[in-house]
XYZ file of C-alpha atoms in Angstrom:
353
model
C 30.997 -44.148 109.451
C 29.245 -44.724 112.558
C 25.494 -45.029 112.506
C 23.285 -41.914 114.133
C 21.974 -43.618 117.620
C 17.908 -42.614 117.596
C 16.925 -40.636 120.667
C 14.994 -41.685 123.375
C 11.250 -42.326 122.211
C 8.897 -39.581 123.486
C 11.830 -37.450 125.175
C 11.864 -33.762 123.186
C 14.962 -32.997 122.371
C 16.770 -30.479 123.408
C 16.839 -27.436 120.918
C 20.109 -25.459 119.891
C 21.034 -23.072 117.661
C 24.295 -23.135 115.436
C 26.721 -20.132 114.288
C 29.239 -21.361 111.811
C 32.115 -18.454 110.875
C 33.916 -18.772 107.758
C 37.803 -19.089 107.765
C 38.793 -20.550 103.889
C 39.385 -24.211 103.992
C 39.526 -24.517 107.934
C 35.756 -24.314 107.931
C 36.536 -28.221 107.268
C 37.318 -28.200 111.247
C 33.292 -27.314 111.329
C 32.452 -30.165 109.601
C 34.448 -32.373 112.175
C 32.163 -30.676 115.439
C 28.637 -31.375 113.305
C 29.710 -34.463 112.337
C 30.366 -34.855 116.374
C 26.723 -33.151 116.946
C 25.173 -35.200 114.135
C 26.084 -38.739 115.492
C 25.397 -37.839 118.913
C 21.568 -37.329 117.027
C 20.325 -35.768 120.430
C 19.886 -32.385 119.245
C 16.882 -30.346 117.324
C 18.934 -27.714 115.369
C 16.438 -24.660 115.131
C 18.019 -22.311 113.190
C 21.763 -22.319 112.137
C 23.905 -19.092 110.461
C 26.848 -19.173 108.478
C 29.098 -17.424 106.436
C 31.565 -18.659 103.620
C 32.530 -21.880 104.492
C 29.984 -21.333 107.689
C 27.347 -21.096 104.632
C 28.470 -24.118 103.344
C 28.423 -25.939 106.199
C 25.152 -24.644 107.027
C 23.303 -25.742 103.748
C 24.896 -29.011 103.133
C 23.580 -30.099 106.902
C 20.305 -28.422 106.337
C 20.372 -30.223 102.743
C 20.546 -33.693 104.842
C 17.170 -32.828 106.962
C 15.558 -32.121 103.827
C 16.276 -34.923 102.046
C 14.817 -37.006 104.972
C 11.467 -35.136 105.810
C 11.266 -35.850 102.052
C 11.356 -39.665 102.521
C 9.987 -40.152 106.174
C 6.757 -39.234 107.241
C 7.298 -39.824 111.091
C 9.169 -37.022 112.679
C 11.158 -39.224 114.708
C 12.537 -41.762 111.750
C 13.268 -38.656 110.399
C 15.260 -36.982 112.839
C 17.516 -40.390 112.749
C 17.426 -40.387 109.102
C 18.190 -36.340 108.538
C 21.107 -36.645 111.362
C 22.643 -39.372 109.235
C 21.725 -37.950 105.794
C 23.254 -34.697 107.248
C 26.693 -36.301 107.998
C 27.019 -37.738 104.205
C 26.126 -34.375 102.631
C 28.951 -33.009 104.485
C 31.343 -35.832 103.727
C 30.770 -35.634 100.542
C 31.008 -32.159 100.317
C 34.277 -31.718 102.460
C 35.694 -34.710 100.267
C 34.896 -32.927 97.135
C 36.814 -29.712 98.210
C 39.471 -31.837 98.874
C 39.448 -34.035 95.545
C 39.597 -30.000 94.005
C 42.555 -29.262 96.756
C 44.581 -32.228 95.894
C 44.255 -31.488 92.081
C 45.221 -27.676 92.180
C 47.225 -27.709 95.194
C 50.536 -26.208 94.355
C 49.533 -25.443 90.874
C 49.257 -22.125 88.777
C 45.623 -22.004 89.417
C 45.535 -22.522 93.234
C 44.877 -19.604 95.573
C 47.893 -20.426 97.529
C 49.978 -19.884 94.261
C 52.730 -16.633 95.568
C 52.533 -15.798 91.828
C 48.624 -15.505 91.909
C 48.981 -13.520 95.021
C 51.295 -10.770 93.450
C 49.173 -10.435 90.474
C 45.885 -9.956 92.826
C 47.425 -7.260 94.278
C 47.670 -5.241 90.917
C 44.872 -7.040 89.172
C 41.564 -7.163 89.876
C 39.562 -10.968 88.770
C 37.783 -9.833 86.349
C 41.029 -9.392 84.751
C 42.858 -12.535 86.009
C 39.306 -14.731 85.864
C 37.033 -12.883 83.659
C 35.361 -15.948 82.968
C 34.675 -15.778 86.771
C 35.748 -19.897 87.453
C 34.965 -21.140 90.835
C 34.597 -25.177 90.676
C 33.236 -24.989 94.120
C 29.874 -24.036 92.721
C 29.765 -26.972 90.789
C 30.602 -29.073 93.363
C 27.874 -27.499 95.764
C 25.153 -27.981 92.900
C 26.052 -31.290 93.240
C 25.493 -31.614 96.211
C 22.736 -29.496 98.280
C 19.223 -29.159 96.631
C 18.211 -25.851 96.758
C 15.090 -26.454 95.790
C 14.314 -29.220 98.395
C 15.589 -26.891 100.690
C 12.911 -24.037 100.572
C 10.037 -26.273 99.575
C 10.958 -29.414 102.528
C 11.101 -26.399 104.942
C 8.460 -27.257 107.721
C 8.988 -30.526 107.376
C 12.621 -30.377 107.708
C 12.389 -28.094 110.760
C 9.469 -31.448 112.628
C 12.431 -33.611 111.860
C 14.792 -31.627 113.910
C 16.145 -30.092 110.991
C 17.031 -26.113 110.978
C 16.867 -23.182 109.045
C 19.846 -21.421 107.476
C 20.435 -17.934 107.613
C 23.677 -17.215 104.794
C 25.431 -13.715 105.049
C 26.561 -11.996 102.325
C 28.097 -7.963 101.856
C 26.415 -5.882 99.795
C 29.626 -4.529 97.645
C 27.171 -0.742 97.418
C 25.839 -0.543 100.282
C 28.396 -2.479 102.549
C 26.224 -3.662 104.812
C 25.487 -7.587 105.492
C 22.219 -9.421 103.572
C 20.559 -12.542 105.045
C 19.642 -14.841 102.306
C 16.876 -17.613 103.820
C 13.962 -19.246 102.734
C 12.925 -18.573 99.188
C 15.973 -16.774 98.617
C 18.480 -19.258 100.025
C 20.459 -20.623 96.648
C 23.695 -21.589 95.140
C 24.181 -17.708 93.869
C 23.961 -16.593 97.803
C 26.231 -18.931 99.339
C 28.890 -18.437 96.643
C 28.251 -14.223 97.151
C 28.934 -15.534 101.096
C 32.164 -16.856 100.108
C 33.069 -14.608 97.205
C 36.615 -13.242 98.249
C 36.368 -9.732 96.249
C 40.687 -10.207 94.756
C 39.623 -13.753 93.244
C 36.552 -13.430 92.178
C 34.009 -11.301 90.752
C 31.105 -9.544 92.469
C 28.259 -12.500 92.964
C 24.799 -10.387 91.208
C 21.765 -11.440 92.763
C 18.487 -9.436 92.111
C 20.401 -6.605 90.072
C 22.777 -6.419 93.083
C 26.302 -7.497 93.884
C 28.075 -8.800 96.701
C 31.166 -9.844 98.765
C 32.229 -12.161 101.537
C 29.746 -12.068 104.431
C 33.045 -12.182 106.578
C 33.151 -8.076 106.362
C 29.598 -7.712 107.670
C 28.507 -10.658 109.742
C 30.918 -13.750 110.476
C 28.433 -15.336 111.281
C 25.420 -13.268 111.972
C 23.695 -14.035 115.246
C 20.644 -11.545 114.880
C 18.908 -13.962 113.179
C 19.223 -16.408 115.605
C 17.810 -13.833 118.007
C 15.041 -12.870 116.250
C 14.091 -15.471 113.932
C 14.424 -18.575 116.168
C 12.070 -19.767 119.305
C 15.335 -21.054 120.906
C 17.837 -19.089 123.261
C 20.831 -21.453 123.115
C 23.776 -20.321 120.219
C 26.594 -22.584 119.672
C 29.299 -20.771 117.440
C 31.276 -22.482 116.203
C 34.341 -20.372 115.670
C 37.489 -20.226 113.522
C 39.052 -16.960 113.326
C 41.009 -16.495 117.234
C 39.941 -13.106 118.509
C 43.381 -12.768 121.107
C 46.459 -13.216 119.113
C 49.315 -13.055 121.627
C 52.280 -12.475 119.724
C 52.869 -8.907 117.760
C 52.981 -9.481 113.757
C 55.841 -8.060 112.205
C 55.935 -9.211 108.573
C 53.710 -8.131 106.032
C 51.758 -11.493 105.592
C 51.596 -11.604 109.410
C 50.089 -7.876 109.848
C 48.295 -8.803 107.122
C 46.521 -11.630 108.050
C 45.620 -9.844 111.710
C 44.049 -7.131 110.207
C 41.982 -9.744 108.595
C 41.038 -11.435 111.587
C 40.261 -8.241 113.231
C 37.836 -7.450 110.318
C 36.151 -10.601 110.170
C 35.481 -10.439 113.685
C 34.410 -7.211 114.168
C 30.910 -7.507 113.575
C 30.922 -10.827 115.974
C 32.120 -9.217 118.527
C 29.721 -6.372 118.076
C 26.336 -8.755 118.115
C 27.850 -10.632 121.516
C 28.639 -7.357 123.289
C 24.427 -6.642 122.620
C 23.644 -9.817 123.724
C 25.536 -9.410 127.157
C 24.188 -6.090 127.943
C 20.472 -7.473 127.098
C 21.554 -10.365 129.316
C 22.233 -7.473 131.981
C 19.352 -5.147 131.623
C 17.252 -8.625 132.183
C 18.804 -9.771 135.517
C 18.389 -6.029 136.312
C 14.196 -6.249 135.634
C 15.216 -3.140 133.470
C 13.480 -4.707 130.494
C 10.766 -7.338 129.684
C 11.243 -10.371 129.357
C 7.816 -10.855 127.248
C 9.636 -8.650 124.197
C 13.677 -9.622 124.906
C 15.604 -12.851 124.680
C 17.990 -13.817 127.155
C 20.296 -15.616 124.928
C 22.182 -18.030 126.161
C 26.063 -18.289 124.204
C 28.754 -21.471 123.543
C 31.259 -21.273 121.706
C 33.682 -23.572 120.255
C 37.395 -22.264 120.128
C 38.562 -23.444 116.692
C 41.207 -20.607 116.503
C 42.598 -22.368 119.060
C 42.687 -25.328 117.714
C 43.872 -23.798 114.270
C 46.547 -22.166 115.315
C 49.442 -23.911 115.143
C 48.674 -24.525 111.008
C 49.369 -20.767 110.228
C 47.376 -18.432 108.343
C 48.266 -19.965 105.006
C 46.709 -22.997 105.727
C 43.665 -21.332 105.402
C 44.537 -21.648 101.010
C 45.389 -25.561 101.489
C 42.529 -27.663 100.473
C 44.294 -30.768 99.992
C 42.515 -34.477 100.854
C 44.776 -34.917 103.481
C 44.937 -31.639 105.439
C 41.167 -31.320 104.948
C 40.602 -34.611 106.997
C 43.133 -34.334 109.625
C 40.400 -30.583 110.207
C 37.877 -33.161 110.528
C 39.788 -35.233 112.977
C 40.410 -32.150 114.708
C 36.514 -30.763 115.092
C 34.926 -34.080 115.843
C 37.292 -33.906 118.743
C 36.669 -30.541 119.911
C 32.802 -31.677 118.947
C 33.183 -34.429 121.502
C 34.740 -32.368 124.308
C 32.035 -29.782 124.102
C 29.533 -32.722 124.734
C 31.349 -34.028 127.065
C 31.689 -30.868 129.016
C 28.517 -28.464 128.144
C 25.696 -30.691 127.346
C 24.082 -30.369 130.585
C 24.436 -26.085 130.279
C 22.195 -26.444 127.359
C 18.586 -24.175 128.123
C 20.137 -24.277 131.698
C 23.115 -21.664 131.474
C 25.688 -19.637 128.728
C 29.020 -21.644 129.144
C 31.174 -18.251 128.068
C 32.001 -14.597 129.799
C 31.298 -12.737 126.852
C 32.658 -9.828 128.794
C 35.544 -11.309 128.311
C 35.700 -12.622 124.839
C 34.147 -9.490 123.391
């Protein structure tokens, strides 16, 4: 892995928020995007909002900066080390996912196993998985120090590391809930990634949660209201448009999931565009409302050739392939849009929402 270059001495880093979608193993593409941004080393990440696999990417990124801030007092040294340690944490996390996937791929325990898929239509995870076994939890707890994330928030922010916002869906209310600061935990991340037909709802403080994709994939509002940064880079995994009409049962179900998991995101993007238009027309007070500049890496288009079933494939060869595609996408975005950050949005929300 190449070393992360240092920022120019004395020059302030451009600030950028990250919004990371979930999408099963396709989240490895986001790993590649983040690796390209971190290798570039020229960004201050103010906030990162993630759901499901996006939440795992978010906490791994933040862990690297929190660890570096704990070890280095000088902010520039901490930033340089944070970029490198975030890359290393993400690599260990996703190679761990790939190792687990290689072991489980084709086995009766694989979520891609057709028999398990058929069982989930008739039996709940309280029957098929009564012990609530999820090997990702142990991997996550091994690679991410959540206590450090909570205690080193301010120091990590000074080093260019982000505040983290994880979205999960409250089963009782159906509303999205954001976990951040002291509430950020392995439970919160596992709740954000809890597929209702495969795992028991995750209990946190007496409430039960399912996958955050139902209510915010990812949630943009914490980046708008809880950070000072106006630029948001959305790393999108689920395609908004699907050109071919689905005909088979699996195709129809997948398109239904795509529509459902993009609905809240599209609603927030429409609201951003509405506020931008009113600000431009002088109808809102710019001291009270933020004009958000949206940017996007369209992973949905990159991943389309692999098909929906590949979201459950997590063997190491596949994970690394997605990483390479993500790195290329990240590098292309940097080349095309680096100078737009802080100046102008690079997607026309009205055409995408």
